[in-house]
Amino acid sequence: MSPARPDPEVIFDPATYVEGVPFEALARLRRAAPVAWVPETPVLGWPAGPGFWLVLRHADVQSVLARPQLFSSARGATQIRDPATPQALGYVRQMMLNMDPPDHSRLRRLLSRAFTRRAVSQLEHRIRGHARAICDRVFTGPRGECDFAKEVAADLPLLTLADVLGVPHQDRGLLFDWSNRVIGYQDPDYAASAEFDPAAGTPMARRALALRPVPGSDGSMPDPRTRDGMPDLYAYAHLLAEEKRRRPGDDVMSILLAEADEDGGRVSAAEFENMFWLFAVAGNETLRNGLPGACIALLEHPGAQDDLRADPALMPGAAEEMLRWWTPVMTFRRTATGECELGGQVIGEGDKVVVSFTSANRDEAVFPDPGRFDIRRHPNPHLVFGYGPHFCLGAHLARTQVRALFEEVLGRTSTLRFAGQPAYLRSNFQRGVKRLPIAWTA
Ligand code: HEM
C-alpha cells in the first residue's frame, strides 16, 4: 500500500477535484495553523513552482484581500501558477483583476458607473426572462430527465453576459469556447473547446474565428493566458468596440465606451479588449459551475427543496447558502510586497499568498456546523465573491441568476433527484461540474 499523500500535495493536485473537494484535508490544515505551506509539485506537464502560503481562515483571507499594498494582485498576477514569461506577466497585468490601486481604481470606477441603475434593472428583467425560457424548453413535456449542467446551467450565464457586453445572442457560443479554453486549460475536455458553429454567427464572429489557433499534434492549444493564445477573442472584442462606438446600444459596454473619467480620459481600445476578456471569462465559467453546484446542494437535501417550494420567500437566503456550500471559485492569489506576518507566520517578500475561499467558507469560527447545508443560515458572511477592492463586479448579477433559475426550476417540479453520477472538472481553481444528470417529477 502506498503511504498517504501529504494534505498540501492533495490540495494542490488538480486531479484531486475530479473526485471532489478535499474538505477533510483542508479542515485538518485549518485547525493546525492559519496558513499552510504548499509545495508546487509538477502537475499536468507544468513545471514545479516555488510553492505558496495557503491562507485557510476566514479572518485572514479578509485581512489579505483588504491590504492590496502588502498583498499585491499585480506583482505576480492572481493565478497560482506564474505567467511563463515577463511578457506574459505584462499582458495579464493589463486586466483590472491583476492591477493594484491606483491603476485599478480608475478602471473600477469607470466600470462601476457603467452599471447604471437602469442598465442593472434591465439586466435583471432579462435574466428572469432567460431563466423562464430555458426552463420552458427543458422542464415542459414528458421527458423527465436532462443533463442540468449542459441543458439548464450553461446558457443562462452566456445569455446574461451577451446582454452585459452587447454581444448579439447568436454569437454567445463564442463566449462558451473562450472561457472553456481559459478556465478549463487543466482539463483535456475543455482545453481546445470548439462548440461554436460559425454558420450560426454574425460576420463579426466569422472574421474573428478565422484567427482561432488550431490545436497542435498533441491536441494542445497555445497558452490562453497570453494575447497570442486568444487572437480570435481579441479580434472579436476589437470589432465589437468599433460597432459600439458607431452604434451604441443600451448595454454596459456601450455606456462604458461613451464615458469619460474626471480628467476626460476615455477607455482605450486596449483597455476595452482586456475588459472584454475578463468579463467573458469571469462571468461565465463561474456560474456554469455555480448553478449546477447549487443544484447538487438541493439534490442532496430534498427537505430544502420542499421548504423552498412551500415558501419562495426563503430563496434569497437559500441562494447565499447554495453559493457558500459550493464555492465555485476556490482560490485567488496575491504576492507579498514586503516581509510580514500572517496569523503568526512570517511571510517573505515576494512569496505567493493564496487565499482559499473553500476553506474560509467552512471556517468553524464563523459558520457553526459549516458542512451543514442550511437555507436559513443567518448571518452568512461567505467570501464567495471575494473581499476588498477586487470584490466581484458581477456579484449582483450572479445572485440574480441563481435566484431566478431556481425559482423557475422549483416552481415546475415537485421532486428533483440525481439520475446518474455527476462529472467534475479537473481544476484546483474552479469547482466545476461537467455533467449533472437529473430527473424530476412535474
Ligand atoms: C457565482 C459566480 C461568480 C463568482 C463565484 C465570482 C467570483 C469572483 C471573485 C472571488 C472575484 C475576486 C477576485 C480577486 O479578489 O482577485 C471576482 C472578481 C470579478 N468578477 Fe466575479 N464571480 C462570479 C460572477 C461574475 C459575473 C457574472 C461577472 C460579470 C458579469 C463577474 C465579473 C468579475 C470581475 C470583472 C471581477 C474583477 C473585479 C476587480 O478586479 O475589481 N463575476 N469574482
GROMACS .gro file of C-alpha atoms and ligand atoms in nm:
model
  485
    1MET     CA    1   0.000   0.000   0.000
    2SER     CA    2   0.137   0.342  -0.088
    3PRO     CA    3   0.170   0.584   0.204
    4ALA     CA    4  -0.099   0.856   0.234
    5ARG     CA    5  -0.004   1.169   0.043
    6PRO     CA    6   0.054   1.484   0.247
    7ASP     CA    7  -0.252   1.711   0.268
    8PRO     CA    8  -0.091   2.008   0.086
    9GLU     CA    9   0.002   1.785  -0.208
   10VAL     CA   10  -0.354   1.651  -0.233
   11ILE     CA   11  -0.500   2.003  -0.215
   12PHE     CA   12  -0.271   2.133  -0.490
   13ASP     CA   13  -0.322   1.845  -0.736
   14PRO     CA   14  -0.594   1.937  -0.993
   15ALA     CA   15  -0.672   1.566  -1.035
   16THR     CA   16  -0.797   1.552  -0.675
   17TYR     CA   17  -1.101   1.762  -0.768
   18VAL     CA   18  -1.228   1.511  -1.025
   19GLU     CA   19  -1.330   1.303  -0.720
   20GLY     CA   20  -1.443   1.602  -0.511
   21VAL     CA   21  -1.305   1.878  -0.289
   22PRO     CA   22  -1.068   1.750  -0.016
   23PHE     CA   23  -1.266   1.918   0.266
   24GLU     CA   24  -1.113   1.700   0.536
   25ALA     CA   25  -0.759   1.778   0.430
   26LEU     CA   26  -0.845   2.150   0.430
   27ALA     CA   27  -1.006   2.122   0.775
   28ARG     CA   28  -0.701   1.942   0.919
   29LEU     CA   29  -0.470   2.214   0.789
   30ARG     CA   30  -0.705   2.493   0.900
   31ARG     CA   31  -0.722   2.359   1.254
   32ALA     CA   32  -0.346   2.309   1.272
   33ALA     CA   33  -0.240   2.661   1.159
   34PRO     CA   34  -0.384   2.972   0.991
   35VAL     CA   35  -0.155   2.933   0.690
   36ALA     CA   36  -0.003   2.620   0.539
   37TRP     CA   37   0.298   2.587   0.311
   38VAL     CA   38   0.204   2.413  -0.014
   39PRO     CA   39   0.485   2.290  -0.241
   40GLU     CA   40   0.412   2.328  -0.612
   41THR     CA   41   0.493   1.986  -0.748
   42PRO     CA   42   0.497   1.938  -1.127
   43VAL     CA   43   0.141   1.868  -1.245
   44LEU     CA   44  -0.021   1.820  -1.587
   45GLY     CA   45   0.300   1.892  -1.769
   46TRP     CA   46   0.358   2.222  -1.586
   47PRO     CA   47   0.698   2.253  -1.419
   48ALA     CA   48   0.743   2.271  -1.042
   49GLY     CA   49   0.697   2.615  -0.886
   50PRO     CA   50   0.840   2.784  -0.577
   51GLY     CA   51   0.544   2.690  -0.354
   52PHE     CA   52   0.297   2.915  -0.174
   53TRP     CA   53   0.132   3.001   0.155
   54LEU     CA   54  -0.230   2.884   0.163
   55VAL     CA   55  -0.448   3.109   0.381
   56LEU     CA   56  -0.718   2.895   0.538
   57ARG     CA   57  -0.914   3.101   0.790
   58HIS     CA   58  -1.194   3.349   0.719
   59ALA     CA   59  -1.041   3.641   0.913
   60ASP     CA   60  -0.701   3.600   0.748
   61VAL     CA   61  -0.848   3.573   0.399
   62GLN     CA   62  -1.025   3.905   0.458
   63SER     CA   63  -0.713   4.060   0.602
   64VAL     CA   64  -0.507   3.962   0.295
   65LEU     CA   65  -0.766   4.082   0.043
   66ALA     CA   66  -0.818   4.413   0.225
   67ARG     CA   67  -0.446   4.510   0.202
   68PRO     CA   68  -0.353   4.538  -0.167
   69GLN     CA   69  -0.038   4.739  -0.087
   70LEU     CA   70   0.105   4.444   0.104
   71PHE     CA   71  -0.064   4.161  -0.087
   72SER     CA   72  -0.044   4.266  -0.450
   73SER     CA   73  -0.260   4.146  -0.740
   74ALA     CA   74  -0.019   4.300  -0.992
   75ARG     CA   75   0.322   4.181  -0.882
   76GLY     CA   76   0.279   3.816  -0.984
   77ALA     CA   77  -0.086   3.836  -1.103
   78THR     CA   78  -0.365   3.638  -0.938
   79GLN     CA   79  -0.327   3.278  -1.054
   80ILE     CA   80  -0.123   3.029  -0.855
   81ARG     CA   81   0.097   2.942  -1.150
   82ASP     CA   82   0.329   3.229  -1.251
   83PRO     CA   83   0.288   3.362  -1.604
   84ALA     CA   84   0.552   3.186  -1.817
   85THR     CA   85   0.750   3.496  -1.921
   86PRO     CA   86   0.782   3.862  -1.820
   87GLN     CA   87   0.586   3.946  -2.139
   88ALA     CA   88   0.305   3.714  -2.033
   89LEU     CA   89   0.300   3.881  -1.690
   90GLY     CA   90   0.290   4.224  -1.856
   91TYR     CA   91  -0.002   4.109  -2.065
   92VAL     CA   92  -0.222   3.982  -1.781
   93ARG     CA   93  -0.145   4.297  -1.583
   94GLN     CA   94  -0.342   4.497  -1.835
   95MET     CA   95  -0.656   4.349  -1.682
   96MET     CA   96  -0.809   4.517  -1.378
   97LEU     CA   97  -0.815   4.183  -1.196
   98ASN     CA   98  -0.434   4.193  -1.197
   99MET     CA   99  -0.389   4.560  -1.103
  100ASP     CA  100  -0.341   4.735  -0.770
  101PRO     CA  101  -0.470   5.077  -0.667
  102PRO     CA  102  -0.447   5.344  -0.804
  103ASP     CA  103  -0.441   5.191  -1.158
  104HIS     CA  104  -0.715   4.952  -1.057
  105SER     CA  105  -0.929   5.224  -0.902
  106ARG     CA  106  -0.966   5.422  -1.225
  107LEU     CA  107  -1.099   5.132  -1.432
  108ARG     CA  108  -1.309   5.005  -1.146
  109ARG     CA  109  -1.472   5.346  -1.108
  110LEU     CA  110  -1.549   5.376  -1.480
  111LEU     CA  111  -1.691   5.027  -1.492
  112SER     CA  112  -1.898   5.063  -1.174
  113ARG     CA  113  -2.051   5.378  -1.319
  114ALA     CA  114  -2.140   5.193  -1.641
  115PHE     CA  115  -2.360   4.958  -1.438
  116THR     CA  116  -2.625   5.229  -1.409
  117ARG     CA  117  -2.941   5.163  -1.213
  118ARG     CA  118  -3.134   5.149  -1.539
  119ALA     CA  119  -2.890   4.908  -1.705
  120VAL     CA  120  -2.894   4.679  -1.400
  121SER     CA  121  -3.271   4.670  -1.370
  122GLN     CA  122  -3.297   4.590  -1.740
  123LEU     CA  123  -3.043   4.310  -1.697
  124GLU     CA  124  -3.239   4.167  -1.403
  125HIS     CA  125  -3.553   4.169  -1.610
  126ARG     CA  126  -3.381   3.991  -1.897
  127ILE     CA  127  -3.225   3.732  -1.665
  128ARG     CA  128  -3.569   3.636  -1.538
  129GLY     CA  129  -3.693   3.608  -1.897
  130HIS     CA  130  -3.398   3.388  -1.999
  131ALA     CA  131  -3.444   3.162  -1.694
  132ARG     CA  132  -3.811   3.121  -1.783
  133ALA     CA  133  -3.737   3.041  -2.149
  134ILE     CA  134  -3.468   2.785  -2.060
  135CYS     CA  135  -3.697   2.610  -1.812
  136ASP     CA  136  -3.989   2.618  -2.058
  137ARG     CA  137  -3.769   2.435  -2.304
  138VAL     CA  138  -3.632   2.175  -2.063
  139PHE     CA  139  -3.898   2.113  -1.798
  140THR     CA  140  -4.210   2.112  -2.017
  141GLY     CA  141  -4.321   1.789  -2.179
  142PRO     CA  142  -4.292   1.424  -2.086
  143ARG     CA  143  -3.912   1.396  -2.071
  144GLY     CA  144  -3.842   1.397  -1.700
  145GLU     CA  145  -3.459   1.380  -1.730
  146CYS     CA  146  -3.175   1.601  -1.852
  147ASP     CA  147  -2.813   1.698  -1.802
  148PHE     CA  148  -2.859   2.003  -1.578
  149ALA     CA  149  -2.502   2.126  -1.638
  150LYS     CA  150  -2.536   2.130  -2.014
  151GLU     CA  151  -2.903   2.190  -2.084
  152VAL     CA  152  -3.000   2.424  -1.800
  153ALA     CA  153  -2.694   2.589  -1.644
  154ALA     CA  154  -2.472   2.657  -1.944
  155ASP     CA  155  -2.691   2.901  -2.134
  156LEU     CA  156  -2.809   3.144  -1.864
  157PRO     CA  157  -2.463   3.292  -1.791
  158LEU     CA  158  -2.396   3.321  -2.166
  159LEU     CA  159  -2.722   3.499  -2.237
  160THR     CA  160  -2.663   3.731  -1.941
  161LEU     CA  161  -2.308   3.808  -2.048
  162ALA     CA  162  -2.418   3.869  -2.405
  163ASP     CA  163  -2.663   4.126  -2.265
  164VAL     CA  164  -2.395   4.290  -2.046
  165LEU     CA  165  -2.141   4.304  -2.328
  166GLY     CA  166  -2.386   4.384  -2.606
  167VAL     CA  167  -2.283   4.069  -2.795
  168PRO     CA  168  -2.550   3.955  -3.044
  169HIS     CA  169  -2.717   3.646  -2.898
  170GLN     CA  170  -2.627   3.427  -3.195
  171ASP     CA  171  -2.257   3.480  -3.113
  172ARG     CA  172  -2.281   3.380  -2.747
  173GLY     CA  173  -2.138   3.034  -2.816
  174LEU     CA  174  -1.804   3.207  -2.874
  175LEU     CA  175  -1.802   3.311  -2.508
  176PHE     CA  176  -1.856   2.946  -2.412
  177ASP     CA  177  -1.550   2.827  -2.605
  178TRP     CA  178  -1.327   3.113  -2.490
  179SER     CA  179  -1.395   3.065  -2.123
  180ASN     CA  180  -1.355   2.688  -2.160
  181ARG     CA  181  -1.013   2.743  -2.311
  182VAL     CA  182  -0.903   2.983  -2.036
  183ILE     CA  183  -1.053   2.825  -1.725
  184GLY     CA  184  -1.055   2.465  -1.844
  185TYR     CA  185  -0.692   2.453  -1.960
  186GLN     CA  186  -0.621   2.195  -1.687
  187ASP     CA  187  -0.889   1.960  -1.826
  188PRO     CA  188  -0.845   1.784  -2.163
  189ASP     CA  189  -1.222   1.800  -2.235
  190TYR     CA  190  -1.218   2.181  -2.229
  191ALA     CA  191  -0.871   2.299  -2.334
  192ALA     CA  192  -0.946   2.306  -2.710
  193SER     CA  193  -1.321   2.372  -2.686
  194ALA     CA  194  -1.475   2.447  -3.029
  195GLU     CA  195  -1.851   2.405  -2.998
  196PHE     CA  196  -1.947   2.726  -3.175
  197ASP     CA  197  -2.082   2.686  -3.528
  198PRO     CA  198  -1.959   2.982  -3.738
  199ALA     CA  199  -2.252   2.941  -3.978
  200ALA     CA  200  -2.485   3.044  -3.693
  201GLY     CA  201  -2.290   3.360  -3.602
  202THR     CA  202  -2.261   3.716  -3.729
  203PRO     CA  203  -1.999   3.824  -3.988
  204MET     CA  204  -1.804   3.965  -3.688
  205ALA     CA  205  -1.789   3.614  -3.539
  206ARG     CA  206  -1.671   3.462  -3.866
  207ARG     CA  207  -1.396   3.721  -3.906
  208ALA     CA  208  -1.277   3.652  -3.551
  209LEU     CA  209  -1.293   3.276  -3.588
  210ALA     CA  210  -1.068   3.284  -3.890
  211LEU     CA  211  -0.791   3.368  -3.639
  212ARG     CA  212  -0.866   3.086  -3.393
  213PRO     CA  213  -0.549   2.888  -3.313
  214VAL     CA  214  -0.555   2.522  -3.412
  215PRO     CA  215  -0.455   2.252  -3.164
  216GLY     CA  216  -0.102   2.110  -3.208
  217SER     CA  217  -0.039   1.746  -3.298
  218ASP     CA  218  -0.070   1.654  -2.927
  219GLY     CA  219  -0.407   1.835  -2.906
  220SER     CA  220  -0.265   2.123  -2.701
  221MET     CA  221  -0.351   2.488  -2.761
  222PRO     CA  222  -0.125   2.793  -2.709
  223ASP     CA  223  -0.130   2.929  -2.352
  224PRO     CA  224  -0.471   3.101  -2.322
  225ARG     CA  225  -0.329   3.347  -2.071
  226THR     CA  226  -0.129   3.524  -2.340
  227ARG     CA  227  -0.255   3.755  -2.609
  228ASP     CA  228  -0.123   3.518  -2.876
  229GLY     CA  229  -0.327   3.237  -2.725
  230MET     CA  230  -0.659   3.418  -2.778
  231PRO     CA  231  -0.633   3.609  -3.111
  232ASP     CA  232  -0.995   3.526  -3.201
  233LEU     CA  233  -1.124   3.679  -2.875
  234TYR     CA  234  -0.921   3.997  -2.925
  235ALA     CA  235  -1.031   4.033  -3.285
  236TYR     CA  236  -1.393   3.999  -3.181
  237ALA     CA  237  -1.357   4.249  -2.896
  238HIS     CA  238  -1.199   4.496  -3.136
  239LEU     CA  239  -1.478   4.463  -3.393
  240LEU     CA  240  -1.741   4.485  -3.121
  241ALA     CA  241  -1.594   4.806  -2.978
  242GLU     CA  242  -1.589   4.962  -3.325
  243GLU     CA  243  -1.952   4.869  -3.369
  244LYS     CA  244  -2.049   5.005  -3.022
  245ARG     CA  245  -1.876   5.334  -3.086
  246ARG     CA  246  -2.060   5.363  -3.420
  247ARG     CA  247  -2.398   5.244  -3.293
  248PRO     CA  248  -2.415   5.245  -2.911
  249GLY     CA  249  -2.671   5.009  -2.755
  250ASP     CA  250  -2.816   5.013  -2.403
  251ASP     CA  251  -2.562   4.756  -2.277
  252VAL     CA  252  -2.299   4.822  -2.009
  253MET     CA  253  -2.009   4.815  -2.254
  254SER     CA  254  -2.169   5.081  -2.479
  255ILE     CA  255  -2.213   5.301  -2.171
  256LEU     CA  256  -1.853   5.234  -2.070
  257LEU     CA  257  -1.718   5.327  -2.413
  258ALA     CA  258  -1.911   5.654  -2.409
  259GLU     CA  259  -1.788   5.754  -2.060
  260ALA     CA  260  -1.503   5.982  -1.965
  261ASP     CA  261  -1.329   5.993  -1.626
  262GLU     CA  262  -1.256   6.306  -1.415
  263ASP     CA  263  -0.965   6.402  -1.639
  264GLY     CA  264  -1.167   6.346  -1.953
  265GLY     CA  265  -0.986   6.016  -2.022
  266ARG     CA  266  -1.179   5.751  -2.207
  267VAL     CA  267  -1.143   5.376  -2.202
  268SER     CA  268  -0.879   5.294  -2.463
  269ALA     CA  269  -0.918   5.019  -2.724
  270ALA     CA  270  -0.666   4.802  -2.537
  271GLU     CA  271  -0.842   4.857  -2.204
  272PHE     CA  272  -1.174   4.764  -2.358
  273GLU     CA  273  -1.037   4.447  -2.515
  274ASN     CA  274  -0.887   4.336  -2.186
  275MET     CA  275  -1.209   4.406  -2.002
  276PHE     CA  276  -1.396   4.205  -2.260
  277TRP     CA  277  -1.157   3.913  -2.197
  278LEU     CA  278  -1.205   3.942  -1.821
  279PHE     CA  279  -1.584   3.955  -1.839
  280ALA     CA  280  -1.609   3.677  -2.095
  281VAL     CA  281  -1.420   3.451  -1.858
  282ALA     CA  282  -1.516   3.576  -1.511
  283GLY     CA  283  -1.888   3.596  -1.579
  284ASN     CA  284  -1.935   3.264  -1.749
  285GLU     CA  285  -1.745   2.970  -1.610
  286THR     CA  286  -1.807   3.078  -1.250
  287LEU     CA  287  -2.184   3.047  -1.294
  288ARG     CA  288  -2.170   2.750  -1.525
  289ASN     CA  289  -2.013   2.577  -1.227
  290GLY     CA  290  -2.204   2.759  -0.954
  291LEU     CA  291  -2.551   2.681  -1.090
  292PRO     CA  292  -2.501   2.302  -1.107
  293GLY     CA  293  -2.326   2.322  -0.768
  294ALA     CA  294  -2.635   2.491  -0.626
  295CYS     CA  295  -2.848   2.219  -0.786
  296ILE     CA  296  -2.636   1.948  -0.622
  297ALA     CA  297  -2.699   2.114  -0.285
  298LEU     CA  298  -3.075   2.081  -0.349
  299LEU     CA  299  -3.047   1.725  -0.484
  300GLU     CA  300  -2.862   1.617  -0.172
  301HIS     CA  301  -3.111   1.798   0.052
  302PRO     CA  302  -3.465   1.723  -0.066
  303GLY     CA  303  -3.604   1.880   0.254
  304ALA     CA  304  -3.462   2.216   0.142
  305GLN     CA  305  -3.638   2.177  -0.195
  306ASP     CA  306  -3.970   2.120  -0.015
  307ASP     CA  307  -3.915   2.420   0.214
  308LEU     CA  308  -3.838   2.646  -0.082
  309ARG     CA  309  -4.141   2.527  -0.277
  310ALA     CA  310  -4.359   2.592   0.028
  311ASP     CA  311  -4.209   2.934   0.100
  312PRO     CA  312  -4.040   3.101  -0.201
  313ALA     CA  313  -3.952   3.398   0.023
  314LEU     CA  314  -3.668   3.180   0.156
  315MET     CA  315  -3.494   3.195  -0.184
  316PRO     CA  316  -3.259   3.495  -0.131
  317GLY     CA  317  -3.109   3.340   0.185
  318ALA     CA  318  -3.104   2.994   0.027
  319ALA     CA  319  -2.914   3.126  -0.275
  320GLU     CA  320  -2.642   3.262  -0.042
  321GLU     CA  321  -2.616   2.922   0.126
  322MET     CA  322  -2.602   2.738  -0.207
  323LEU     CA  323  -2.317   2.966  -0.312
  324ARG     CA  324  -2.132   2.920   0.019
  325TRP     CA  325  -2.184   2.545   0.020
  326TRP     CA  326  -2.047   2.505  -0.333
  327THR     CA  327  -1.799   2.799  -0.351
  328PRO     CA  328  -1.738   2.793  -0.730
  329VAL     CA  329  -1.409   2.990  -0.720
  330MET     CA  330  -1.183   2.805  -0.477
  331THR     CA  331  -0.873   3.025  -0.463
  332PHE     CA  332  -0.714   3.353  -0.569
  333ARG     CA  333  -0.353   3.455  -0.540
  334ARG     CA  334  -0.160   3.761  -0.420
  335THR     CA  335   0.213   3.828  -0.384
  336ALA     CA  336   0.368   3.975  -0.067
  337THR     CA  337   0.538   4.307  -0.140
  338GLY     CA  338   0.735   4.303   0.187
  339GLU     CA  339   0.814   4.078   0.480
  340CYS     CA  340   0.514   4.047   0.707
  341GLU     CA  341   0.331   3.819   0.947
  342LEU     CA  342   0.008   3.638   0.886
  343GLY     CA  343  -0.156   3.451   1.171
  344GLY     CA  344   0.182   3.434   1.342
  345GLN     CA  345   0.361   3.300   1.033
  346VAL     CA  346   0.641   3.509   0.882
  347ILE     CA  347   0.582   3.564   0.509
  348GLY     CA  348   0.880   3.667   0.299
  349GLU     CA  349   0.889   3.944   0.042
  350GLY     CA  350   0.790   3.803  -0.300
  351ASP     CA  351   0.618   3.495  -0.153
  352LYS     CA  352   0.298   3.379  -0.315
  353VAL     CA  353  -0.002   3.403  -0.085
  354VAL     CA  354  -0.310   3.208  -0.195
  355VAL     CA  355  -0.645   3.260  -0.022
  356SER     CA  356  -0.874   2.957   0.000
  357PHE     CA  357  -1.237   3.065  -0.028
  358THR     CA  358  -1.333   2.699   0.003
  359SER     CA  359  -1.165   2.675   0.342
  360ALA     CA  360  -1.271   3.020   0.466
  361ASN     CA  361  -1.634   2.943   0.381
  362ARG     CA  362  -1.617   2.635   0.604
  363ASP     CA  363  -1.431   2.803   0.890
  364GLU     CA  364  -1.597   2.682   1.210
  365ALA     CA  365  -1.502   3.008   1.385
  366VAL     CA  366  -1.754   3.191   1.162
  367PHE     CA  367  -2.002   2.926   1.043
  368PRO     CA  368  -2.147   2.694   1.310
  369ASP     CA  369  -2.156   2.335   1.178
  370PRO     CA  370  -2.001   2.457   0.850
  371GLY     CA  371  -2.053   2.136   0.650
  372ARG     CA  372  -2.429   2.156   0.706
  373PHE     CA  373  -2.641   2.297   0.423
  374ASP     CA  374  -2.886   2.528   0.598
  375ILE     CA  375  -3.101   2.755   0.380
  376ARG     CA  376  -3.195   2.957   0.690
  377ARG     CA  377  -2.832   3.019   0.790
  378HIS     CA  378  -2.804   3.372   0.927
  379PRO     CA  379  -2.573   3.557   0.924
  380ASN     CA  380  -2.393   3.409   0.624
  381PRO     CA  381  -2.085   3.625   0.564
  382HIS     CA  382  -1.934   3.395   0.300
  383LEU     CA  383  -1.648   3.510   0.078
  384VAL     CA  384  -1.770   3.353  -0.247
  385PHE     CA  385  -1.728   3.684  -0.433
  386GLY     CA  386  -1.402   3.784  -0.267
  387TYR     CA  387  -1.348   4.087  -0.043
  388GLY     CA  388  -1.191   4.431  -0.060
  389PRO     CA  389  -1.111   4.637  -0.371
  390HIS     CA  390  -1.149   4.347  -0.618
  391PHE     CA  391  -1.485   4.231  -0.480
  392CYS     CA  392  -1.667   4.068  -0.772
  393LEU     CA  393  -1.827   4.323  -1.003
  394GLY     CA  394  -2.081   4.067  -1.117
  395ALA     CA  395  -2.196   3.952  -0.771
  396HIS     CA  396  -2.539   4.110  -0.805
  397LEU     CA  397  -2.596   3.959  -1.149
  398ALA     CA  398  -2.470   3.622  -1.027
  399ARG     CA  399  -2.709   3.624  -0.731
  400THR     CA  400  -2.997   3.725  -0.958
  401GLN     CA  401  -2.922   3.431  -1.188
  402VAL     CA  402  -2.913   3.179  -0.903
  403ARG     CA  403  -3.241   3.303  -0.759
  404ALA     CA  404  -3.422   3.336  -1.093
  405LEU     CA  405  -3.317   2.995  -1.218
  406PHE     CA  406  -3.411   2.801  -0.904
  407GLU     CA  407  -3.740   2.985  -0.865
  408GLU     CA  408  -3.829   2.856  -1.212
  409VAL     CA  409  -3.689   2.505  -1.159
  410LEU     CA  410  -3.859   2.450  -0.823
  411GLY     CA  411  -4.184   2.609  -0.946
  412ARG     CA  412  -4.209   2.348  -1.223
  413THR     CA  413  -4.110   2.035  -1.030
  414SER     CA  414  -4.237   1.854  -0.722
  415THR     CA  415  -3.920   1.645  -0.682
  416LEU     CA  416  -3.569   1.671  -0.822
  417ARG     CA  417  -3.323   1.383  -0.791
  418PHE     CA  418  -2.994   1.251  -0.928
  419ALA     CA  419  -3.029   1.038  -1.243
  420GLY     CA  420  -2.662   0.935  -1.253
  421GLN     CA  421  -2.319   1.036  -1.132
  422PRO     CA  422  -2.207   1.398  -1.180
  423ALA     CA  423  -1.869   1.454  -1.352
  424TYR     CA  424  -1.637   1.713  -1.202
  425LEU     CA  425  -1.377   1.940  -1.361
  426ARG     CA  426  -1.006   1.871  -1.322
  427SER     CA  427  -0.903   2.206  -1.174
  428ASN     CA  428  -0.764   2.339  -0.848
  429PHE     CA  429  -0.913   2.684  -0.922
  430GLN     CA  430  -1.280   2.636  -1.010
  431ARG     CA  431  -1.508   2.379  -0.852
  432GLY     CA  432  -1.660   2.270  -1.181
  433VAL     CA  433  -1.937   2.036  -1.290
  434LYS     CA  434  -1.914   1.895  -1.641
  435ARG     CA  435  -2.221   1.669  -1.628
  436LEU     CA  436  -2.512   1.654  -1.388
  437PRO     CA  437  -2.784   1.403  -1.483
  438ILE     CA  438  -3.108   1.484  -1.303
  439ALA     CA  439  -3.463   1.351  -1.307
  440TRP     CA  440  -3.779   1.526  -1.190
  441THR     CA  441  -4.148   1.488  -1.131
  442ALA     CA  442  -4.351   1.769  -1.279
  443HEM     C1  443  -2.106   3.268  -0.894
  443HEM     C2  444  -2.047   3.346  -0.981
  443HEM     C3  445  -1.922   3.425  -0.954
  443HEM     C4  446  -1.822   3.403  -0.862
  443HEM     C5  447  -1.811   3.288  -0.762
  443HEM     C6  448  -1.725   3.511  -0.878
  443HEM     C7  449  -1.612   3.525  -0.800
  443HEM     C8  450  -1.525   3.632  -0.806
  443HEM     C9  451  -1.416   3.656  -0.715
  443HEM    C10  452  -1.378   3.566  -0.598
  443HEM    C11  453  -1.353   3.772  -0.752
  443HEM    C12  454  -1.236   3.840  -0.681
  443HEM    C13  455  -1.102   3.815  -0.745
  443HEM    C14  456  -0.985   3.871  -0.665
  443HEM     O1  457  -1.000   3.910  -0.549
  443HEM     O2  458  -0.872   3.872  -0.718
  443HEM    C15  459  -1.423   3.821  -0.870
  443HEM    C16  460  -1.389   3.935  -0.941
  443HEM    C17  461  -1.453   3.973  -1.059
  443HEM     N1  462  -1.569   3.922  -1.111
  443HEM    FE1  463  -1.675   3.765  -1.038
  443HEM     N2  464  -1.767   3.593  -0.978
  443HEM    C18  465  -1.887   3.546  -1.028
  443HEM    C19  466  -1.963   3.603  -1.130
  443HEM    C20  467  -1.927   3.711  -1.205
  443HEM    C21  468  -2.006   3.769  -1.312
  443HEM    C22  469  -2.144   3.720  -1.355
  443HEM    C23  470  -1.933   3.872  -1.364
  443HEM    C24  471  -1.964   3.966  -1.477
  443HEM    C25  472  -2.081   3.987  -1.527
  443HEM    C26  473  -1.809   3.880  -1.288
  443HEM    C27  474  -1.710   3.972  -1.309
  443HEM    C28  475  -1.600   3.991  -1.226
  443HEM    C29  476  -1.498   4.093  -1.250
  443HEM    C30  477  -1.494   4.191  -1.365
  443HEM    C31  478  -1.406   4.081  -1.143
  443HEM    C32  479  -1.279   4.166  -1.123
  443HEM    C33  480  -1.307   4.279  -1.031
  443HEM    C34  481  -1.185   4.362  -1.000
  443HEM     O3  482  -1.072   4.322  -1.030
  443HEM     O4  483  -1.203   4.470  -0.943
  443HEM     N3  484  -1.809   3.781  -1.192
  443HEM     N4  485  -1.529   3.736  -0.899
   0.00000   0.00000   0.00000
